[in-house]
CSV table of C-alpha atoms and ligand atoms in Angstrom, one decimal:
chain,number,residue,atom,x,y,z
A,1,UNK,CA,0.0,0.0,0.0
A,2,UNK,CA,0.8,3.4,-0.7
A,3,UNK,CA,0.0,6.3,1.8
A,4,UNK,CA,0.5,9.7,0.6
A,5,UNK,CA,-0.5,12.5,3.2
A,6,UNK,CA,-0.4,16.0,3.1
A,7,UNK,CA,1.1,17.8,5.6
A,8,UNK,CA,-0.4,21.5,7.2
A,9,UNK,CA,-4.1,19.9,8.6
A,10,UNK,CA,-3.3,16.8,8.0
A,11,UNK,CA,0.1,15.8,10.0
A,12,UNK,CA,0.5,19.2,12.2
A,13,UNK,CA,-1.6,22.1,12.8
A,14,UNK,CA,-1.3,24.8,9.6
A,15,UNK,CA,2.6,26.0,10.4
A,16,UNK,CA,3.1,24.5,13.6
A,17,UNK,CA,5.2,21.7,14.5
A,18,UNK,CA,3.9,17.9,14.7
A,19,UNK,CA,2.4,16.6,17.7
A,20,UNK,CA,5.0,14.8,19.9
A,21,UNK,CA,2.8,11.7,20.6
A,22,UNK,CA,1.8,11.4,17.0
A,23,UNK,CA,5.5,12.2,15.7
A,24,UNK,CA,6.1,8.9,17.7
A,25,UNK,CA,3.3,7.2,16.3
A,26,UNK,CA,4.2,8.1,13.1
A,27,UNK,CA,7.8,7.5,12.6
A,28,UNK,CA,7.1,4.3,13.3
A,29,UNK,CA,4.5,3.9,10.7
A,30,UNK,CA,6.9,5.5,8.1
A,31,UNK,CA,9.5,2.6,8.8
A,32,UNK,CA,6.8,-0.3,8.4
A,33,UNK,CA,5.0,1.5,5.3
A,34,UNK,CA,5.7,3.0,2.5
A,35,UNK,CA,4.9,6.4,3.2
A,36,UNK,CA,5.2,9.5,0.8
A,37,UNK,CA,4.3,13.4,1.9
A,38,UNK,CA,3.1,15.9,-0.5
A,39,UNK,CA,2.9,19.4,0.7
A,40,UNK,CA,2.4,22.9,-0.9
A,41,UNK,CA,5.1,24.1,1.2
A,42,UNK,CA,8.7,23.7,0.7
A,43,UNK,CA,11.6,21.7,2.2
A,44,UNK,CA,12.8,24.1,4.9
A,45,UNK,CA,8.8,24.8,6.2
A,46,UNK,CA,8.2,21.0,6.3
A,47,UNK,CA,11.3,19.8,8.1
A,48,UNK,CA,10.9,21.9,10.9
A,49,UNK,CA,7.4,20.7,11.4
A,50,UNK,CA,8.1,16.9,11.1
A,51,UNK,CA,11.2,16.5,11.9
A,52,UNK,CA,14.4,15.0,10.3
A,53,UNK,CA,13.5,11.8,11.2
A,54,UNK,CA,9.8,11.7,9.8
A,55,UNK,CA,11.1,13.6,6.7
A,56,UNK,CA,14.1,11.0,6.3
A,57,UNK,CA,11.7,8.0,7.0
A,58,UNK,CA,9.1,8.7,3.9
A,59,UNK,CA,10.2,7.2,0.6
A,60,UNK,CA,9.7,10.7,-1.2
A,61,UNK,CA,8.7,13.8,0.1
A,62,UNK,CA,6.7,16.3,-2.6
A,63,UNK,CA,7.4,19.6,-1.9
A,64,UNK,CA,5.8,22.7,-3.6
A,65,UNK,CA,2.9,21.0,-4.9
A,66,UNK,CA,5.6,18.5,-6.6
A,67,UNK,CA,7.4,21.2,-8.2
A,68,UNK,CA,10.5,19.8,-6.2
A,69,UNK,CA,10.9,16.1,-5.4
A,70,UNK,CA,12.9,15.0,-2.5
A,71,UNK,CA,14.4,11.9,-1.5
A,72,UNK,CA,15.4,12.4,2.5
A,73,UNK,CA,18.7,14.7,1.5
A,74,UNK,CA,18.6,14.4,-2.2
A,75,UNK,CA,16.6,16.6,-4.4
A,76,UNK,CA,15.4,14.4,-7.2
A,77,UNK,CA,13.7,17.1,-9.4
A,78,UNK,CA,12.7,20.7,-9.8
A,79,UNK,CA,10.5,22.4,-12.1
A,80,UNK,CA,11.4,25.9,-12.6
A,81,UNK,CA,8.9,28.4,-13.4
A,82,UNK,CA,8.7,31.7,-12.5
A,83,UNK,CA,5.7,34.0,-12.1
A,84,UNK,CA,5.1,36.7,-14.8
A,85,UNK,CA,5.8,40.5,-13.9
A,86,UNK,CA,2.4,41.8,-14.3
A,87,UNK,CA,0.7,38.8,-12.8
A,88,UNK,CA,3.2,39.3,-9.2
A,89,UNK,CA,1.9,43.2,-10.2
A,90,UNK,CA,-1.9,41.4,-10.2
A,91,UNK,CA,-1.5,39.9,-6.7
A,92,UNK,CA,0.0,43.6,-5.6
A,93,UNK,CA,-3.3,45.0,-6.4
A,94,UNK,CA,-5.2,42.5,-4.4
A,95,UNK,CA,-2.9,42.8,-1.7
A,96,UNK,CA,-3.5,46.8,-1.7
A,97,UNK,CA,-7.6,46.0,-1.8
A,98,UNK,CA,-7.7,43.5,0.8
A,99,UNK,CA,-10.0,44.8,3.6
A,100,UNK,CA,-7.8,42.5,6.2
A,101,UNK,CA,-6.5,45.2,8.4
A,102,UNK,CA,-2.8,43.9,9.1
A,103,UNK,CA,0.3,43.3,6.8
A,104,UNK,CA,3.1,41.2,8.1
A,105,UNK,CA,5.5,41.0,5.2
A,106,UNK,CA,6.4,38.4,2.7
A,107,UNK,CA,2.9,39.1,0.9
A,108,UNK,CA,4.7,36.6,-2.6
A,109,UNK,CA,6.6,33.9,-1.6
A,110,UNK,CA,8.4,32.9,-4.5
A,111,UNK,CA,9.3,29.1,-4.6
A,112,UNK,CA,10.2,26.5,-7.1
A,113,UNK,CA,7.9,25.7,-9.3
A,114,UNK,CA,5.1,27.9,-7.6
A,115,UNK,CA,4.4,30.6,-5.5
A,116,UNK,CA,2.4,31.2,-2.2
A,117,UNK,CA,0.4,34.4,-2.1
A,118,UNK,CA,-1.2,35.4,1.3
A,119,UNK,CA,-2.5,38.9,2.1
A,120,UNK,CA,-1.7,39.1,6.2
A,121,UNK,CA,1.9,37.9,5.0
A,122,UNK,CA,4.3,34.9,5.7
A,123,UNK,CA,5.7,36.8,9.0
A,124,UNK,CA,2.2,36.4,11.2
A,125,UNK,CA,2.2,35.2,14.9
A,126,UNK,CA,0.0,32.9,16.0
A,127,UNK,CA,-2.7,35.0,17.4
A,128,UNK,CA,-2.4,37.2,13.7
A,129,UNK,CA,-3.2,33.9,12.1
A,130,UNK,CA,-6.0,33.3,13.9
A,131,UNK,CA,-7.4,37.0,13.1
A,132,UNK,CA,-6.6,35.9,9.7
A,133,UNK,CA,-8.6,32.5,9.9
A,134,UNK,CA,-11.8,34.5,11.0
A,135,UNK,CA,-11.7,37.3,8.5
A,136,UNK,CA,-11.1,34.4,5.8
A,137,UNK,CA,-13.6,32.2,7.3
A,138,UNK,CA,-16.5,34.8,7.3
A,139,UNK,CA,-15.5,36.7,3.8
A,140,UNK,CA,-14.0,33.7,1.9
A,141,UNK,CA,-11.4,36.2,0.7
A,142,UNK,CA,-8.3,33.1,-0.5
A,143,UNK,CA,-11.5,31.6,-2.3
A,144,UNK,CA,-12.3,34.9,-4.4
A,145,UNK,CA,-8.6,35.7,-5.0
A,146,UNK,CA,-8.2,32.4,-6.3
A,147,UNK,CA,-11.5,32.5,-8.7
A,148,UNK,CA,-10.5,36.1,-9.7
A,149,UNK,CA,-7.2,34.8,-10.7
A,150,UNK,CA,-7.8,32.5,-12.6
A,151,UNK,CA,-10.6,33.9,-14.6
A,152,UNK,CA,-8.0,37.3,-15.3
A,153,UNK,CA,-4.6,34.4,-16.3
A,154,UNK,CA,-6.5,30.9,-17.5
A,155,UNK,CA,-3.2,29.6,-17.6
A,156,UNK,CA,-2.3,30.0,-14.1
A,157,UNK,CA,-4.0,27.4,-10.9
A,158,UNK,CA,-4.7,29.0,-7.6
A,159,UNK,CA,-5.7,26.3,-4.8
A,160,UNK,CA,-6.2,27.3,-0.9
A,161,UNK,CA,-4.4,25.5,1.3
A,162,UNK,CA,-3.2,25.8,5.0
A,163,UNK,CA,-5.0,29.0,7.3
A,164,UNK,CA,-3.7,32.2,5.5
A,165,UNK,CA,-2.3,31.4,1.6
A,166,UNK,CA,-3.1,30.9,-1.8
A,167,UNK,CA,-0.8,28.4,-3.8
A,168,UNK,CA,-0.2,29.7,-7.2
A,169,UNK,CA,1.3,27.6,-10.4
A,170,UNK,CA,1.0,26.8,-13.9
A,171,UNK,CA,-2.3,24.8,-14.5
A,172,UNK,CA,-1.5,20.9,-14.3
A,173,UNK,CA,1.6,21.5,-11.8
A,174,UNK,CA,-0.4,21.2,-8.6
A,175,UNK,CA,-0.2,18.1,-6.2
A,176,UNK,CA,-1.4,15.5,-9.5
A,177,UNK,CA,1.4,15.6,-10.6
A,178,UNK,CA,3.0,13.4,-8.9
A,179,UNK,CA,0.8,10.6,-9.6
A,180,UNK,CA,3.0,9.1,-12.2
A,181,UNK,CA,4.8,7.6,-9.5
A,182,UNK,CA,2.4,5.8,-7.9
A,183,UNK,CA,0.8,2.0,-8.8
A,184,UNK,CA,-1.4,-0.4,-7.0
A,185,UNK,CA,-3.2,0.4,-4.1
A,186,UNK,CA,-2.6,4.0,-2.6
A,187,UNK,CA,-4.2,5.7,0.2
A,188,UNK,CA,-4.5,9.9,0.0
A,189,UNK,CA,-4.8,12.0,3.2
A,190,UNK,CA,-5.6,15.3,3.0
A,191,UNK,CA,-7.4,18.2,5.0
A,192,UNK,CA,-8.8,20.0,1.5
A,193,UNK,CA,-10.1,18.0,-1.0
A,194,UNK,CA,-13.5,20.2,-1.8
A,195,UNK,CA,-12.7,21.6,-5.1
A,196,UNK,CA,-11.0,25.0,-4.1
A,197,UNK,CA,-8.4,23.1,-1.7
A,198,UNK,CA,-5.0,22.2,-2.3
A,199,UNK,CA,-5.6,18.2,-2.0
A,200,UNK,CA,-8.4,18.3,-5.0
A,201,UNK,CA,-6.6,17.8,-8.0
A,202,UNK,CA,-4.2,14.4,-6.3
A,203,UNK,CA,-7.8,13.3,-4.2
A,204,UNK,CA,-9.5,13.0,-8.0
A,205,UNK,CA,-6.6,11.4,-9.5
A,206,UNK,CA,-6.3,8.9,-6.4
A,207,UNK,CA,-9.8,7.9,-6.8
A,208,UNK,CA,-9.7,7.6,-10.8
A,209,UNK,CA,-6.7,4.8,-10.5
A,210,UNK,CA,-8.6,3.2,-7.7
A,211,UNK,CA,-7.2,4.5,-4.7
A,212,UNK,CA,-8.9,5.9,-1.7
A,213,UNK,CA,-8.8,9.6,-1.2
A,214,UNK,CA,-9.5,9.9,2.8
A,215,UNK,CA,-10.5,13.9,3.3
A,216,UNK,CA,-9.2,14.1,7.4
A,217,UNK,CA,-10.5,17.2,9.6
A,218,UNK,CA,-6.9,17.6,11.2
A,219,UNK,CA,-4.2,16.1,12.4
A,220,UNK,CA,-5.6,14.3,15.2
A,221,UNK,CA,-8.4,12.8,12.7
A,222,UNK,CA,-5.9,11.6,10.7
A,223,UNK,CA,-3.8,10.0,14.3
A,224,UNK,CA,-7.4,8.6,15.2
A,225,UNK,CA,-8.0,6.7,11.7
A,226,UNK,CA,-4.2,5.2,11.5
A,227,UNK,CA,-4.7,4.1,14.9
A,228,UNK,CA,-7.8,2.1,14.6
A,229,UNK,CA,-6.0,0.6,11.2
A,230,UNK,CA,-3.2,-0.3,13.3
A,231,UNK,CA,-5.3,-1.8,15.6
A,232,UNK,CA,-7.6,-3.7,13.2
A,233,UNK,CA,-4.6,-5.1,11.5
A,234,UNK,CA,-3.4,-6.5,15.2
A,235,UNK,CA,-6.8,-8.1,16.2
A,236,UNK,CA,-6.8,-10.0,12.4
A,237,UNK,CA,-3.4,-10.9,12.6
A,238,UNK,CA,-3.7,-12.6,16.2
B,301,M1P,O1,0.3,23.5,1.9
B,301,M1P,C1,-0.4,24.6,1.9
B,301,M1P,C2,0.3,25.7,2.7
B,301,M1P,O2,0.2,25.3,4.1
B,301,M1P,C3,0.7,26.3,5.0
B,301,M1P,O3,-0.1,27.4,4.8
B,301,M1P,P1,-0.4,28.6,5.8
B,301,M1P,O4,1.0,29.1,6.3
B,301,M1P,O5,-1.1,29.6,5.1
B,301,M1P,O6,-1.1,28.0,7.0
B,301,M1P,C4,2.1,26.6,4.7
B,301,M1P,O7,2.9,25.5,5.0
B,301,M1P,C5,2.3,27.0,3.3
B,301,M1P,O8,3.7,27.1,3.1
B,301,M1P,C6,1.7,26.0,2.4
B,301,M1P,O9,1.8,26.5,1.0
């Protein structure tokens, strides 16, 4: 079996570090399966949330939506793409009209393959997420960014994903691209597979080769379901 998981929602708390009685769990579960991450983040972001372990445990690790493949140390591949001026101009303008009242820096993060767009900015505390998470919640601002987007550059994706950012890349290089890689039976976790999240595009592909695309509410969902498989699998086998 292949389990493929997304990380912010899924395996730790949008940002935040992995749970220490999970990251237990979990490691272990990485060494007895064949485990494989795919994250709209990139490398730096996910290893200090999981861990050098976890991270060196999975068989690949998918960072920026698969626009850079890793393989614990080794990078594998990279796509390079880079946004156009006046679409980063685009985002500039949205950023200037957002009604969110605080601006953190690091508005366009520019990464490989992709970029992450996010109007209270990369630098927000905590407690500035969260202000963010209830302004976004109630006015579905990431959601109309990303329609706007890509009704203004057709050629361009915008998914939401995590609490306060919009991942941005060239239609067809979001997280289904990586499923080239995968045969037989495979198992998707993911906190956003409704049709604006990040974990859409890889849940629909999943399903379409026969998988099983699992759509957790967080990270302790996703703790609750591996445990009972765990368990299950214990009570057959004796
Ligand atoms: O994977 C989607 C995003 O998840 C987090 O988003 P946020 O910081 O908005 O909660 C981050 O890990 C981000 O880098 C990533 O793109």
């Amino acid at each position: 079996m292949n389990y493929i998981f997304d990380v912010d929602g899924t395996l730790t708390p949008s940002r935040q570090k992995i749970d220490f009685k999970f990251s237990e769990f979990f490691k272990e579960f990485c060494e007895n399966n064949d485990v494989y991450l795919v994250t709209g983040s990139d490398r730096s972001k996910t290893m200090e949330q999981i861990g050098e372990d976890i991270y060196n445990a999975c068989k690949k690790v998918y960072q920026c939506s698969g626009n850079q493949v890793y393989e614990g140390k080794t990078m594998l591949r990279e796509v390079s793409w880079i946004i156009d001026p006046k679409e980063a101009i685009w985002l500039e303008d949205r950023l200037a009209e957002s009604k969110f009242p605080l601006r953190t820096g690091k508005h366009i993060e520019f990464r490989p393959g992709m970029v992450n767009f996010s109007t209270v900015g990369r630098g927000a505390t905590l407690g500035e997420r969260l202000m963010y998470v209830k302004f976004d919640n109630k006015n579905q601002e990431r959601v109309k960014i990303a329609k706007k987007l890509k009704e203004e550059f057709p050629h361009l994706e915008a998914v939401v994903g995590g609490e306060t950012g919009i991942d941005i890349f060239p239609v067809g290089r979001d997280k289904s691209q990586i499923i080239g890689d995968f045969m037989g039976p495979t198992k998707f976790y993911g906190d956003r597979m409704d049709p604006e999240g990040n974990d859409y595009p890889l849940a629909q592909v999943v399903k379409h080769m026969g998988g099983v695309a699992i759509e957790v509410v967080d990270w302790k969902h996703t703790f609750k379901l591996l445990s009972l498989d765990a368990m299950t699998a214990l009570s057959s086998a004796g």
